[in-house]
């Protein structure tokens, strides 16, 4: 029973480079969420996706950040032209369809992005 | 005012003590409440999930929700060194999948 898988676990980029973070949800889960955890901060919602659809991107920075969840393959969080302030832990979570009274999100181990 | 307030101050307790953690929230639309445990450099792990006011017990853990006061608590009885972690409260509204988190409480249980 594989849980949420994320890779890479650690990613180092220089300012101006691109970062690609991957997330494979729990088998059978069709909904994916991305959260960011800055040092000394709680997790902040970024984006919620279903297969081939962005449902809620209200937490995504307006520039440089994008996310996708294609029909086949993992969800990707892409950060273009990274800056030092992007250094954080990025967590992916997944769930079944629209959350019910008894359903919630299960988190992956995270990708720790360091921007030099 | 933040949606979810959780005093992030670290908490050290001796083994066997009761750990008491709490969060307050301002958004009355929140209906579902969770506590996650996060070990250092790991992902959050769901501990407790509840959607009604009152108490919910699971082993040594009790989650308490008071919707009228917008206040939730987590109690850990007979605390163990393996309980040393950061505990995050989280919540969401009905029909809204976005989780709002508190900052987290670092708990250290001293043998």
mmCIF file of C-alpha atoms in Angstrom:
data_model
loop_
_atom_site.group_PDB
_atom_site.id
_atom_site.type_symbol
_atom_site.label_atom_id
_atom_site.label_comp_id
_atom_site.label_asym_id
_atom_site.label_seq_id
_atom_site.Cartn_x
_atom_site.Cartn_y
_atom_site.Cartn_z
ATOM 1 C CA UNK A 1 0.000 0.000 0.000
ATOM 2 C CA UNK A 2 2.045 2.884 -1.270
ATOM 3 C CA UNK A 3 1.152 6.253 0.146
ATOM 4 C CA UNK A 4 1.733 9.565 -1.554
ATOM 5 C CA UNK A 5 5.105 9.565 -3.291
ATOM 6 C CA UNK A 6 7.109 12.704 -3.919
ATOM 7 C CA UNK A 7 10.368 13.188 -5.724
ATOM 8 C CA UNK A 8 12.927 14.393 -5.468
ATOM 9 C CA UNK A 9 13.074 14.517 -1.683
ATOM 10 C CA UNK A 10 15.726 17.225 -1.814
ATOM 11 C CA UNK A 11 16.322 19.686 -4.621
ATOM 12 C CA UNK A 12 18.980 22.360 -4.854
ATOM 13 C CA UNK A 13 18.718 25.088 -7.455
ATOM 14 C CA UNK A 14 20.542 28.317 -8.155
ATOM 15 C CA UNK A 15 18.637 31.550 -8.493
ATOM 16 C CA UNK A 16 17.018 31.805 -11.911
ATOM 17 C CA UNK A 17 16.802 28.067 -12.543
ATOM 18 C CA UNK A 18 13.621 26.025 -12.790
ATOM 19 C CA UNK A 19 12.397 23.575 -10.172
ATOM 20 C CA UNK A 20 10.093 20.648 -10.979
ATOM 21 C CA UNK A 21 8.498 18.752 -8.124
ATOM 22 C CA UNK A 22 6.616 15.510 -8.722
ATOM 23 C CA UNK A 23 3.805 13.858 -6.826
ATOM 24 C CA UNK A 24 2.164 10.472 -7.295
ATOM 25 C CA UNK A 25 -1.062 10.210 -5.259
ATOM 26 C CA UNK A 26 -2.277 7.234 -3.268
ATOM 27 C CA UNK A 27 -3.510 4.552 -5.653
ATOM 28 C CA UNK A 28 -7.170 5.228 -6.355
ATOM 29 C CA UNK A 29 -7.036 8.890 -5.341
ATOM 30 C CA UNK A 30 -7.985 11.293 -8.092
ATOM 31 C CA UNK A 31 -7.456 14.590 -6.284
ATOM 32 C CA UNK A 32 -4.102 16.214 -5.532
ATOM 33 C CA UNK A 33 -3.195 19.214 -3.384
ATOM 34 C CA UNK A 34 0.039 21.144 -3.015
ATOM 35 C CA UNK A 35 1.059 22.950 0.175
ATOM 36 C CA UNK A 36 4.154 24.941 1.045
ATOM 37 C CA UNK A 37 5.806 25.066 4.466
ATOM 38 C CA UNK A 38 8.165 27.952 5.033
ATOM 39 C CA UNK A 39 10.562 27.915 8.011
ATOM 40 C CA UNK A 40 8.696 28.717 11.246
ATOM 41 C CA UNK A 41 5.375 28.758 9.375
ATOM 42 C CA UNK A 42 2.510 26.326 9.094
ATOM 43 C CA UNK A 43 1.499 24.677 5.870
ATOM 44 C CA UNK A 44 -0.086 27.020 3.343
ATOM 45 C CA UNK A 45 -2.435 25.778 0.648
ATOM 46 C CA UNK A 46 -1.274 26.433 -2.899
ATOM 47 C CA UNK A 47 -3.401 24.539 -5.413
ATOM 48 C CA UNK A 48 -5.975 21.753 -5.756
ATOM 49 C CA UNK A 49 -6.141 19.649 -8.913
ATOM 50 C CA UNK A 50 -8.089 16.798 -10.390
ATOM 51 C CA UNK A 51 -6.922 14.911 -13.440
ATOM 52 C CA UNK A 52 -6.418 17.479 -16.225
ATOM 53 C CA UNK A 53 -8.188 20.217 -14.229
ATOM 54 C CA UNK A 54 -7.174 22.929 -11.797
ATOM 55 C CA UNK A 55 -9.988 23.238 -9.273
ATOM 56 C CA UNK A 56 -8.637 25.886 -6.882
ATOM 57 C CA UNK A 57 -5.409 27.826 -7.336
ATOM 58 C CA UNK A 58 -6.220 30.588 -4.866
ATOM 59 C CA UNK A 59 -2.984 29.966 -2.928
ATOM 60 C CA UNK A 60 -0.614 29.996 -5.881
ATOM 61 C CA UNK A 61 1.670 32.994 -6.385
ATOM 62 C CA UNK A 62 0.559 34.836 -9.492
ATOM 63 C CA UNK A 63 3.876 34.529 -11.285
ATOM 64 C CA UNK A 64 6.474 31.800 -11.855
ATOM 65 C CA UNK A 65 4.413 29.001 -10.271
ATOM 66 C CA UNK A 66 2.296 26.497 -12.174
ATOM 67 C CA UNK A 67 0.838 23.064 -11.519
ATOM 68 C CA UNK A 68 -0.607 20.267 -13.571
ATOM 69 C CA UNK A 69 -2.054 16.805 -13.063
ATOM 70 C CA UNK A 70 -2.131 15.097 -16.457
ATOM 71 C CA UNK A 71 -4.309 12.173 -17.401
ATOM 72 C CA UNK A 72 -1.283 9.902 -17.156
ATOM 73 C CA UNK A 73 1.627 10.360 -14.801
ATOM 74 C CA UNK A 74 2.324 12.330 -11.659
ATOM 75 C CA UNK A 75 1.256 15.817 -10.706
ATOM 76 C CA UNK A 76 3.955 18.420 -11.313
ATOM 77 C CA UNK A 77 4.560 21.666 -9.439
ATOM 78 C CA UNK A 78 6.796 23.894 -11.527
ATOM 79 C CA UNK A 79 8.625 26.963 -10.266
ATOM 80 C CA UNK A 80 10.331 29.062 -12.899
ATOM 81 C CA UNK A 81 13.223 31.437 -12.223
ATOM 82 C CA UNK A 82 13.519 30.446 -8.586
ATOM 83 C CA UNK A 83 14.468 33.004 -5.939
ATOM 84 C CA UNK A 84 15.835 32.459 -2.428
ATOM 85 C CA UNK A 85 12.377 33.078 -0.954
ATOM 86 C CA UNK A 86 11.129 29.927 -2.711
ATOM 87 C CA UNK A 87 13.267 27.801 -0.379
ATOM 88 C CA UNK A 88 10.762 25.725 1.564
ATOM 89 C CA UNK A 89 9.314 22.259 1.996
ATOM 90 C CA UNK A 90 6.637 21.491 -0.584
ATOM 91 C CA UNK A 91 4.098 18.850 0.361
ATOM 92 C CA UNK A 92 1.664 17.041 -1.845
ATOM 93 C CA UNK A 93 -1.506 15.452 -0.505
ATOM 94 C CA UNK A 94 -4.171 13.329 -2.149
ATOM 95 C CA UNK A 95 -7.733 12.268 -1.489
ATOM 96 C CA UNK A 96 -10.640 10.465 -3.046
ATOM 97 C CA UNK A 97 -13.196 12.581 -4.873
ATOM 98 C CA UNK A 98 -14.908 15.565 -3.299
ATOM 99 C CA UNK A 99 -14.231 15.290 0.421
ATOM 100 C CA UNK A 100 -17.075 13.825 2.440
ATOM 101 C CA UNK A 101 -17.710 13.713 6.163
ATOM 102 C CA UNK A 102 -15.361 10.786 6.489
ATOM 103 C CA UNK A 103 -12.621 11.622 4.028
ATOM 104 C CA UNK A 104 -9.542 13.773 4.294
ATOM 105 C CA UNK A 105 -6.138 14.332 2.740
ATOM 106 C CA UNK A 106 -3.063 12.165 3.104
ATOM 107 C CA UNK A 107 0.344 13.764 2.786
ATOM 108 C CA UNK A 108 3.567 12.757 1.122
ATOM 109 C CA UNK A 109 7.044 13.114 2.647
ATOM 110 C CA UNK A 110 7.692 16.444 0.930
ATOM 111 C CA UNK A 111 10.339 17.923 -1.326
ATOM 112 C CA UNK A 112 12.786 20.277 0.341
ATOM 113 C CA UNK A 113 13.814 22.961 -2.097
ATOM 114 C CA UNK A 114 16.924 24.991 -1.406
ATOM 115 C CA UNK A 115 17.713 27.965 -3.625
ATOM 116 C CA UNK A 116 21.319 29.097 -3.522
ATOM 117 C CA UNK B 1 -6.632 38.078 12.138
ATOM 118 C CA UNK B 2 -5.363 34.724 10.901
ATOM 119 C CA UNK B 3 -7.905 32.050 10.052
ATOM 120 C CA UNK B 4 -6.315 29.563 12.443
ATOM 121 C CA UNK B 5 -4.297 30.494 15.523
ATOM 122 C CA UNK B 6 -2.022 27.988 17.216
ATOM 123 C CA UNK B 7 0.530 29.150 19.753
ATOM 124 C CA UNK B 8 3.751 27.708 18.278
ATOM 125 C CA UNK B 9 5.661 27.795 21.567
ATOM 126 C CA UNK B 10 7.574 24.550 22.206
ATOM 127 C CA UNK B 11 6.217 22.310 24.929
ATOM 128 C CA UNK B 12 8.374 19.994 27.062
ATOM 129 C CA UNK B 13 6.744 17.438 29.334
ATOM 130 C CA UNK B 14 7.996 14.451 31.340
ATOM 131 C CA UNK B 15 7.131 10.986 30.129
ATOM 132 C CA UNK B 16 3.687 9.919 31.325
ATOM 133 C CA UNK B 17 2.297 13.458 31.548
ATOM 134 C CA UNK B 18 -0.804 14.689 29.720
ATOM 135 C CA UNK B 19 -0.101 16.924 26.729
ATOM 136 C CA UNK B 20 -2.712 19.564 25.983
ATOM 137 C CA UNK B 21 -2.705 21.453 22.678
ATOM 138 C CA UNK B 22 -5.266 23.845 21.254
ATOM 139 C CA UNK B 23 -6.197 26.023 18.306
ATOM 140 C CA UNK B 24 -8.695 28.794 17.789
ATOM 141 C CA UNK B 25 -10.241 29.836 14.521
ATOM 142 C CA UNK B 26 -12.174 32.775 13.185
ATOM 143 C CA UNK B 27 -13.995 31.316 10.163
ATOM 144 C CA UNK B 28 -17.385 29.972 11.225
ATOM 145 C CA UNK B 29 -17.595 28.087 7.924
ATOM 146 C CA UNK B 30 -15.053 25.548 9.182
ATOM 147 C CA UNK B 31 -16.853 22.286 9.843
ATOM 148 C CA UNK B 32 -14.157 19.606 9.718
ATOM 149 C CA UNK B 33 -11.219 19.488 12.099
ATOM 150 C CA UNK B 34 -8.015 17.493 12.011
ATOM 151 C CA UNK B 35 -4.857 17.023 13.984
ATOM 152 C CA UNK B 36 -1.713 16.001 12.145
ATOM 153 C CA UNK B 37 1.582 14.847 13.646
ATOM 154 C CA UNK B 38 4.779 15.760 11.843
ATOM 155 C CA UNK B 39 8.135 14.266 12.751
ATOM 156 C CA UNK B 40 11.231 16.235 11.881
ATOM 157 C CA UNK B 41 11.772 16.435 8.105
ATOM 158 C CA UNK B 42 8.799 14.175 7.401
ATOM 159 C CA UNK B 43 5.311 14.727 5.991
ATOM 160 C CA UNK B 44 2.255 15.357 8.193
ATOM 161 C CA UNK B 45 0.507 12.201 9.362
ATOM 162 C CA UNK B 46 -3.221 12.279 10.143
ATOM 163 C CA UNK B 47 -3.913 11.606 13.822
ATOM 164 C CA UNK B 48 -7.492 12.627 14.462
ATOM 165 C CA UNK B 49 -10.400 13.760 12.291
ATOM 166 C CA UNK B 50 -13.727 15.004 13.536
ATOM 167 C CA UNK B 51 -16.648 17.043 12.269
ATOM 168 C CA UNK B 52 -18.914 17.492 15.236
ATOM 169 C CA UNK B 53 -18.679 19.323 18.513
ATOM 170 C CA UNK B 54 -17.713 17.171 21.456
ATOM 171 C CA UNK B 55 -14.994 14.647 22.173
ATOM 172 C CA UNK B 56 -13.514 11.904 20.037
ATOM 173 C CA UNK B 57 -11.171 9.380 21.560
ATOM 174 C CA UNK B 58 -8.657 7.093 19.855
ATOM 175 C CA UNK B 59 -6.321 5.247 22.175
ATOM 176 C CA UNK B 60 -4.247 7.772 24.107
ATOM 177 C CA UNK B 61 -5.501 10.657 21.948
ATOM 178 C CA UNK B 62 -8.630 12.747 22.511
ATOM 179 C CA UNK B 63 -9.781 15.468 20.137
ATOM 180 C CA UNK B 64 -12.215 18.045 21.427
ATOM 181 C CA UNK B 65 -14.200 20.523 19.344
ATOM 182 C CA UNK B 66 -16.235 23.472 20.618
ATOM 183 C CA UNK B 67 -17.798 25.140 17.586
ATOM 184 C CA UNK B 68 -19.593 27.775 19.656
ATOM 185 C CA UNK B 69 -16.236 29.032 20.968
ATOM 186 C CA UNK B 70 -14.334 28.225 17.756
ATOM 187 C CA UNK B 71 -11.839 26.250 19.786
ATOM 188 C CA UNK B 72 -10.341 22.796 19.295
ATOM 189 C CA UNK B 73 -8.026 20.765 21.502
ATOM 190 C CA UNK B 74 -5.900 17.654 21.396
ATOM 191 C CA UNK B 75 -5.002 15.720 24.524
ATOM 192 C CA UNK B 76 -2.334 13.041 24.671
ATOM 193 C CA UNK B 77 -2.488 10.820 27.747
ATOM 194 C CA UNK B 78 0.456 8.864 29.145
ATOM 195 C CA UNK B 79 2.819 10.671 26.787
ATOM 196 C CA UNK B 80 5.785 8.726 25.415
ATOM 197 C CA UNK B 81 9.133 9.888 24.004
ATOM 198 C CA UNK B 82 7.892 8.657 20.609
ATOM 199 C CA UNK B 83 5.183 11.346 20.809
ATOM 200 C CA UNK B 84 7.899 13.994 20.430
ATOM 201 C CA UNK B 85 6.913 15.767 17.209
ATOM 202 C CA UNK B 86 5.195 18.848 15.866
ATOM 203 C CA UNK B 87 1.406 18.774 16.073
ATOM 204 C CA UNK B 88 -0.579 20.720 13.507
ATOM 205 C CA UNK B 89 -4.249 21.546 13.689
ATOM 206 C CA UNK B 90 -6.083 21.824 10.369
ATOM 207 C CA UNK B 91 -9.627 22.557 9.314
ATOM 208 C CA UNK B 92 -11.851 23.096 6.284
ATOM 209 C CA UNK B 93 -15.347 24.145 5.362
ATOM 210 C CA UNK B 94 -18.109 22.019 3.918
ATOM 211 C CA UNK B 95 -17.675 21.663 0.175
ATOM 212 C CA UNK B 96 -14.216 23.213 0.341
ATOM 213 C CA UNK B 97 -11.216 20.924 0.065
ATOM 214 C CA UNK B 98 -8.638 23.546 1.019
ATOM 215 C CA UNK B 99 -7.128 22.863 4.462
ATOM 216 C CA UNK B 100 -6.181 25.782 6.699
ATOM 217 C CA UNK B 101 -3.402 24.939 9.142
ATOM 218 C CA UNK B 102 -2.149 26.333 12.402
ATOM 219 C CA UNK B 103 1.587 26.990 12.772
ATOM 220 C CA UNK B 104 2.121 23.826 14.779
ATOM 221 C CA UNK B 105 3.281 23.020 18.318
ATOM 222 C CA UNK B 106 6.609 21.310 18.884
ATOM 223 C CA UNK B 107 6.227 18.783 21.689
ATOM 224 C CA UNK B 108 9.167 17.135 23.456
ATOM 225 C CA UNK B 109 8.486 14.260 25.837
ATOM 226 C CA UNK B 110 11.422 13.786 28.186
ATOM 227 C CA UNK B 111 12.145 10.210 29.324
#
